[in-house]
């Protein structure tokens, strides 16, 4: 769990190159307490935003993804790289983000980034601990941020 006190702090979680696209979800009020992470889709359905803190960290990190063309909708089920849920092309697809002005990286994810809901449902049905699964999900997010985007997530608080 982490706290975001102001809209300025909220926007500051994102890289400067992404801030121009970020608009907090409608109805967001500060201070904002976030349990695991916050995700939302922009009103046009073009971008998907993520704000999370790595396990053991309190500093929020934001990533602005773009939904790329999803290709052939008749293909078999896809699997989310973060939560390992499976779904059709309208549920799971390629989300991309710019590393810099010349490079973009992508990852196959739940298109609404509601991975934690899918994980909690699956783990509860299987009788496993949802807290462990959510921690691993946050670790995958942090690994993507550091390895693919080169972000420094700072010291763990």
PDB file of C-alpha atoms in Angstrom:
ATOM      1  CA  UNK A   1       0.000   0.000   0.000  1.00  0.00           C
ATOM      2  CA  UNK A   2       1.207   3.489  -0.753  1.00  0.00           C
ATOM      3  CA  UNK A   3      -0.057   7.050  -0.575  1.00  0.00           C
ATOM      4  CA  UNK A   4      -0.094   9.781  -3.212  1.00  0.00           C
ATOM      5  CA  UNK A   5      -0.761  13.130  -1.535  1.00  0.00           C
ATOM      6  CA  UNK A   6      -1.282  15.488  -4.486  1.00  0.00           C
ATOM      7  CA  UNK A   7      -1.983  15.542  -8.211  1.00  0.00           C
ATOM      8  CA  UNK A   8       1.525  16.958  -8.691  1.00  0.00           C
ATOM      9  CA  UNK A   9       3.006  13.910  -6.929  1.00  0.00           C
ATOM     10  CA  UNK A  10       0.708  11.676  -8.994  1.00  0.00           C
ATOM     11  CA  UNK A  11       1.931  13.169 -12.287  1.00  0.00           C
ATOM     12  CA  UNK A  12       5.511  13.098 -10.984  1.00  0.00           C
ATOM     13  CA  UNK A  13       5.341   9.294 -10.824  1.00  0.00           C
ATOM     14  CA  UNK A  14       5.420   9.268 -14.644  1.00  0.00           C
ATOM     15  CA  UNK A  15       8.392   9.984 -16.871  1.00  0.00           C
ATOM     16  CA  UNK A  16       8.368  13.528 -18.253  1.00  0.00           C
ATOM     17  CA  UNK A  17       7.805  12.179 -21.788  1.00  0.00           C
ATOM     18  CA  UNK A  18       4.520  10.569 -20.652  1.00  0.00           C
ATOM     19  CA  UNK A  19       3.078  13.304 -18.441  1.00  0.00           C
ATOM     20  CA  UNK A  20       1.431  15.164 -21.335  1.00  0.00           C
ATOM     21  CA  UNK A  21      -0.818  12.128 -21.920  1.00  0.00           C
ATOM     22  CA  UNK A  22      -1.721  11.452 -18.291  1.00  0.00           C
ATOM     23  CA  UNK A  23      -5.023  12.532 -16.852  1.00  0.00           C
ATOM     24  CA  UNK A  24      -6.018  11.028 -13.503  1.00  0.00           C
ATOM     25  CA  UNK A  25      -9.067   8.776 -13.642  1.00  0.00           C
ATOM     26  CA  UNK A  26     -12.330  10.668 -13.387  1.00  0.00           C
ATOM     27  CA  UNK A  27     -13.324  11.217  -9.777  1.00  0.00           C
ATOM     28  CA  UNK A  28      -9.802  10.808  -8.375  1.00  0.00           C
ATOM     29  CA  UNK A  29      -9.381  12.673  -5.105  1.00  0.00           C
ATOM     30  CA  UNK A  30      -6.186  13.327  -3.197  1.00  0.00           C
ATOM     31  CA  UNK A  31      -4.727  12.103  -0.954  1.00  0.00           C
ATOM     32  CA  UNK A  32      -5.052   8.781  -2.752  1.00  0.00           C
ATOM     33  CA  UNK A  33      -4.401   5.480  -0.985  1.00  0.00           C
ATOM     34  CA  UNK A  34      -3.444   2.697  -3.389  1.00  0.00           C
ATOM     35  CA  UNK A  35      -3.568  -0.911  -2.223  1.00  0.00           C
ATOM     36  CA  UNK A  36      -1.532  -2.745  -4.877  1.00  0.00           C
ATOM     37  CA  UNK A  37      -1.529  -0.534  -7.956  1.00  0.00           C
ATOM     38  CA  UNK A  38      -3.785   1.760  -9.920  1.00  0.00           C
ATOM     39  CA  UNK A  39      -4.618   1.248 -13.588  1.00  0.00           C
ATOM     40  CA  UNK A  40      -7.071   2.876 -15.939  1.00  0.00           C
ATOM     41  CA  UNK A  41      -7.823   3.252 -19.636  1.00  0.00           C
ATOM     42  CA  UNK A  42      -8.087   6.715 -21.170  1.00  0.00           C
ATOM     43  CA  UNK A  43     -11.558   7.767 -22.393  1.00  0.00           C
ATOM     44  CA  UNK A  44     -10.567   7.091 -26.027  1.00  0.00           C
ATOM     45  CA  UNK A  45      -9.268   3.585 -25.287  1.00  0.00           C
ATOM     46  CA  UNK A  46      -5.882   4.360 -26.841  1.00  0.00           C
ATOM     47  CA  UNK A  47      -3.716   4.487 -23.713  1.00  0.00           C
ATOM     48  CA  UNK A  48      -3.589   2.439 -20.547  1.00  0.00           C
ATOM     49  CA  UNK A  49      -1.939   3.872 -17.451  1.00  0.00           C
ATOM     50  CA  UNK A  50      -0.306   2.114 -14.520  1.00  0.00           C
ATOM     51  CA  UNK A  51       0.895   3.483 -11.169  1.00  0.00           C
ATOM     52  CA  UNK A  52       2.545   1.031  -8.779  1.00  0.00           C
ATOM     53  CA  UNK A  53       5.180   0.789  -6.088  1.00  0.00           C
ATOM     54  CA  UNK A  54       7.583  -2.161  -6.172  1.00  0.00           C
ATOM     55  CA  UNK A  55       7.412  -4.639  -3.275  1.00  0.00           C
ATOM     56  CA  UNK A  56       9.013  -3.021  -0.255  1.00  0.00           C
ATOM     57  CA  UNK A  57       8.931   0.400  -1.928  1.00  0.00           C
ATOM     58  CA  UNK A  58       6.752   3.395  -1.241  1.00  0.00           C
ATOM     59  CA  UNK A  59       7.696   5.607  -4.201  1.00  0.00           C
ATOM     60  CA  UNK A  60       5.044   5.377  -6.948  1.00  0.00           C
ATOM     61  CA  UNK A  61       6.132   4.686 -10.523  1.00  0.00           C
ATOM     62  CA  UNK A  62       3.921   5.385 -13.521  1.00  0.00           C
ATOM     63  CA  UNK A  63       3.962   3.836 -16.978  1.00  0.00           C
ATOM     64  CA  UNK A  64       1.875   5.063 -19.912  1.00  0.00           C
ATOM     65  CA  UNK A  65       1.150   2.261 -22.387  1.00  0.00           C
ATOM     66  CA  UNK A  66      -0.362   2.441 -25.852  1.00  0.00           C
ATOM     67  CA  UNK A  67      -2.657  -0.231 -27.185  1.00  0.00           C
ATOM     68  CA  UNK A  68      -1.184  -1.351 -30.487  1.00  0.00           C
ATOM     69  CA  UNK A  69      -3.126  -2.996 -33.283  1.00  0.00           C
ATOM     70  CA  UNK A  70      -4.203  -6.370 -32.020  1.00  0.00           C
ATOM     71  CA  UNK A  71      -3.988  -8.189 -35.360  1.00  0.00           C
ATOM     72  CA  UNK A  72      -6.036 -11.264 -36.181  1.00  0.00           C
ATOM     73  CA  UNK A  73      -8.867 -11.628 -33.672  1.00  0.00           C
ATOM     74  CA  UNK A  74      -9.393 -15.277 -34.651  1.00  0.00           C
ATOM     75  CA  UNK A  75      -6.118 -16.461 -33.149  1.00  0.00           C
ATOM     76  CA  UNK A  76      -6.107 -18.819 -30.192  1.00  0.00           C
ATOM     77  CA  UNK A  77      -6.124 -17.660 -26.605  1.00  0.00           C
ATOM     78  CA  UNK A  78      -3.365 -15.360 -25.400  1.00  0.00           C
ATOM     79  CA  UNK A  79      -1.604 -15.277 -22.038  1.00  0.00           C
ATOM     80  CA  UNK A  80      -0.798 -12.168 -19.992  1.00  0.00           C
ATOM     81  CA  UNK A  81       2.918 -11.993 -19.208  1.00  0.00           C
ATOM     82  CA  UNK A  82       2.252 -10.510 -15.772  1.00  0.00           C
ATOM     83  CA  UNK A  83      -0.686 -12.411 -14.274  1.00  0.00           C
ATOM     84  CA  UNK A  84      -0.585 -15.508 -16.515  1.00  0.00           C
ATOM     85  CA  UNK A  85      -4.325 -15.238 -17.215  1.00  0.00           C
ATOM     86  CA  UNK A  86      -5.524 -16.374 -20.599  1.00  0.00           C
ATOM     87  CA  UNK A  87      -8.042 -14.619 -22.781  1.00  0.00           C
ATOM     88  CA  UNK A  88      -9.054 -13.615 -26.273  1.00  0.00           C
ATOM     89  CA  UNK A  89      -7.494 -10.829 -28.351  1.00  0.00           C
ATOM     90  CA  UNK A  90      -9.986  -8.304 -26.981  1.00  0.00           C
ATOM     91  CA  UNK A  91      -8.833  -9.130 -23.409  1.00  0.00           C
ATOM     92  CA  UNK A  92      -5.080  -9.662 -23.773  1.00  0.00           C
ATOM     93  CA  UNK A  93      -2.802  -7.970 -26.277  1.00  0.00           C
ATOM     94  CA  UNK A  94       0.319  -5.989 -26.928  1.00  0.00           C
ATOM     95  CA  UNK A  95       0.791  -2.845 -24.835  1.00  0.00           C
ATOM     96  CA  UNK A  96       3.764  -0.694 -25.807  1.00  0.00           C
ATOM     97  CA  UNK A  97       5.620   2.255 -24.335  1.00  0.00           C
ATOM     98  CA  UNK A  98       8.483   4.393 -25.561  1.00  0.00           C
ATOM     99  CA  UNK A  99      11.895   3.779 -24.040  1.00  0.00           C
ATOM    100  CA  UNK A 100      13.235   6.912 -25.721  1.00  0.00           C
ATOM    101  CA  UNK A 101      12.602   8.845 -28.933  1.00  0.00           C
ATOM    102  CA  UNK A 102      13.843   5.936 -31.075  1.00  0.00           C
ATOM    103  CA  UNK A 103      12.842   2.769 -29.251  1.00  0.00           C
ATOM    104  CA  UNK A 104       9.570   1.276 -28.088  1.00  0.00           C
ATOM    105  CA  UNK A 105       9.062  -1.900 -26.078  1.00  0.00           C
ATOM    106  CA  UNK A 106       5.973  -4.011 -25.709  1.00  0.00           C
ATOM    107  CA  UNK A 107       4.580  -6.736 -23.537  1.00  0.00           C
ATOM    108  CA  UNK A 108       1.477  -8.943 -23.812  1.00  0.00           C
ATOM    109  CA  UNK A 109      -0.817  -7.931 -20.983  1.00  0.00           C
ATOM    110  CA  UNK A 110      -4.430  -7.755 -19.938  1.00  0.00           C
ATOM    111  CA  UNK A 111      -5.601  -4.777 -21.995  1.00  0.00           C
ATOM    112  CA  UNK A 112      -7.289  -3.168 -18.978  1.00  0.00           C
ATOM    113  CA  UNK A 113      -4.394  -4.050 -16.588  1.00  0.00           C
ATOM    114  CA  UNK A 114      -6.845  -5.545 -14.101  1.00  0.00           C
ATOM    115  CA  UNK A 115      -4.403  -8.388 -13.467  1.00  0.00           C
ATOM    116  CA  UNK A 116      -4.819  -8.244  -9.686  1.00  0.00           C
ATOM    117  CA  UNK A 117      -8.547  -8.973  -9.926  1.00  0.00           C
ATOM    118  CA  UNK A 118      -7.912 -11.978 -12.150  1.00  0.00           C
ATOM    119  CA  UNK A 119      -5.128 -13.201  -9.851  1.00  0.00           C
ATOM    120  CA  UNK A 120      -7.220 -12.860  -6.707  1.00  0.00           C
ATOM    121  CA  UNK A 121     -10.105 -14.719  -8.275  1.00  0.00           C
ATOM    122  CA  UNK A 122      -7.879 -17.564  -9.508  1.00  0.00           C
ATOM    123  CA  UNK A 123      -5.924 -17.881  -6.267  1.00  0.00           C
ATOM    124  CA  UNK A 124      -9.050 -17.852  -4.109  1.00  0.00           C
ATOM    125  CA  UNK A 125     -10.570 -20.619  -6.232  1.00  0.00           C
ATOM    126  CA  UNK A 126      -7.338 -22.623  -5.972  1.00  0.00           C
ATOM    127  CA  UNK A 127      -6.992 -22.036  -2.225  1.00  0.00           C
ATOM    128  CA  UNK A 128      -3.656 -20.224  -2.592  1.00  0.00           C
ATOM    129  CA  UNK A 129      -2.506 -16.997  -0.951  1.00  0.00           C
ATOM    130  CA  UNK A 130      -3.517 -13.971  -3.038  1.00  0.00           C
ATOM    131  CA  UNK A 131      -1.002 -11.750  -1.194  1.00  0.00           C
ATOM    132  CA  UNK A 132       1.919 -13.824  -2.488  1.00  0.00           C
ATOM    133  CA  UNK A 133       0.523 -13.732  -6.028  1.00  0.00           C
ATOM    134  CA  UNK A 134       0.039  -9.948  -5.888  1.00  0.00           C
ATOM    135  CA  UNK A 135       3.603  -9.478  -4.625  1.00  0.00           C
ATOM    136  CA  UNK A 136       4.890 -11.503  -7.575  1.00  0.00           C
ATOM    137  CA  UNK A 137       2.744  -9.417  -9.931  1.00  0.00           C
ATOM    138  CA  UNK A 138       4.294  -6.214  -8.545  1.00  0.00           C
ATOM    139  CA  UNK A 139       7.745  -7.769  -8.925  1.00  0.00           C
ATOM    140  CA  UNK A 140       7.022  -8.446 -12.623  1.00  0.00           C
ATOM    141  CA  UNK A 141       5.895  -4.836 -13.070  1.00  0.00           C
ATOM    142  CA  UNK A 142       9.067  -3.583 -11.386  1.00  0.00           C
ATOM    143  CA  UNK A 143      11.239  -5.896 -13.499  1.00  0.00           C
ATOM    144  CA  UNK A 144       9.634  -4.524 -16.680  1.00  0.00           C
ATOM    145  CA  UNK A 145      10.181  -0.935 -15.493  1.00  0.00           C
ATOM    146  CA  UNK A 146      13.848  -1.508 -14.680  1.00  0.00           C
ATOM    147  CA  UNK A 147      14.903  -3.948 -17.404  1.00  0.00           C
ATOM    148  CA  UNK A 148      12.821  -2.785 -20.375  1.00  0.00           C
ATOM    149  CA  UNK A 149      12.566   0.941 -19.594  1.00  0.00           C
ATOM    150  CA  UNK A 150      15.746   1.445 -17.575  1.00  0.00           C
ATOM    151  CA  UNK A 151      13.873   3.168 -14.755  1.00  0.00           C
ATOM    152  CA  UNK A 152      15.554   3.588 -11.387  1.00  0.00           C
ATOM    153  CA  UNK A 153      12.904   2.634  -8.864  1.00  0.00           C
ATOM    154  CA  UNK A 154      15.022   4.052  -6.064  1.00  0.00           C
ATOM    155  CA  UNK A 155      15.840   2.633  -2.669  1.00  0.00           C
ATOM    156  CA  UNK A 156      13.280   0.482  -0.990  1.00  0.00           C
ATOM    157  CA  UNK A 157      11.636   2.323   1.862  1.00  0.00           C
TER     158      UNK A 157
END
